[in-house]
Amino acid sequence: MSRTPPARTPPTGTAATTVTRPGPLARLLSRGRRTVPPRPAPGAALAEAADLHVRLGQRDVLAGIDLTARAGEVLALVGPNGAGKSTLLGALAGDLPAASGEVRIDGRPVGDWSAPELALRRSVLPQSAALSFPFPVEDVVRMGRAPWAGTPFAEADEEAVATAMAAAEVTAFAARPFSALSGGERARVALARVLAQRAPLLLLDEPTAALDLRHQELVLRICRERAAAGDAVVVVLHDLGLAAAYADRTAVLHDGRIAADGPPAEVFRDTLLSRVYRQPVEVVPHPRTGAPLVVPVRAAQRPGLPDGPPA
């Protein structure tokens, strides 16, 4: 059923004389029929998996997944390598087909949306970002605005690109070619592209993998800010400390199934994590915040060896 888009106030601070010619991708997307989605209600289900099964080749990668991502929350997907986290994210994005079960985006089966309509409702950050041509950073970020070409929201392109680059701290090298950036810089540019897209559902696959400590914290603060603004954020993380500190909910995946789903303080338990990761751990509360800290249980030092690194 069509929905009437909300009234839009043109963004402030954008020069009236600025005209940006849409690129080929924007022109292609603008040809499809689209219904611009309204802002989601707090707690609305923006992505749902129901009894989801996914097969890759001859292997069942996901089996019986039931999961919902809601507006206003950060949902972290954690688990060991090969548990199915990235596959689940790809299925939620509509990029991987379900062998059985169903994925719904904004209340409709994901296959019922056209590509242009889907791009207005969810944005995806893959594990790695690669481009064949040396596009300037600003142009890469502007690619995130392609879904809005031909809609009233296109007039916000310049403001959206500038705001996204500032949030990801990439404005300083906006003119540099993407191919000349470090791995961490590329990761932040890719995140800025996702932010510029301004879809209400953000699907982020290991966004902190290539980042230093400062920028890991920056990315998770951005996730919290987007959730506070009403978006749903689903993020794949390997750092359980980041998940505990920033996620509203955590789904622990193990062998293609969800072993636990809930607030990190309830889900992160010694016995569960030790079994899932096949590594003994202790879970202790942070002395100041109370957030769970997951500490590996390490073998005692051999006699005669120092307890720490050399001075």
Coordinates of C-alpha atoms in Angstrom, one line a residue, residues 53-62 87 97-100:
H53 CA 17.5 -21.1 6.5
V54 CA 20.4 -20.2 4.1
R55 CA 22.5 -22.6 2.1
L56 CA 25.8 -21.8 0.4
G57 CA 26.8 -24.5 -2.0
Q58 CA 26.0 -27.8 -0.3
R59 CA 26.3 -26.4 3.3
D60 CA 23.5 -25.2 5.5
V61 CA 25.0 -21.9 6.9
L62 CA 22.0 -20.7 8.8
T87 CA 25.6 -14.6 6.0
P97 CA 18.4 -15.8 -0.9
A98 CA 16.7 -17.8 1.8
A99 CA 16.5 -21.6 1.2
S100 CA 13.4 -21.5 3.4

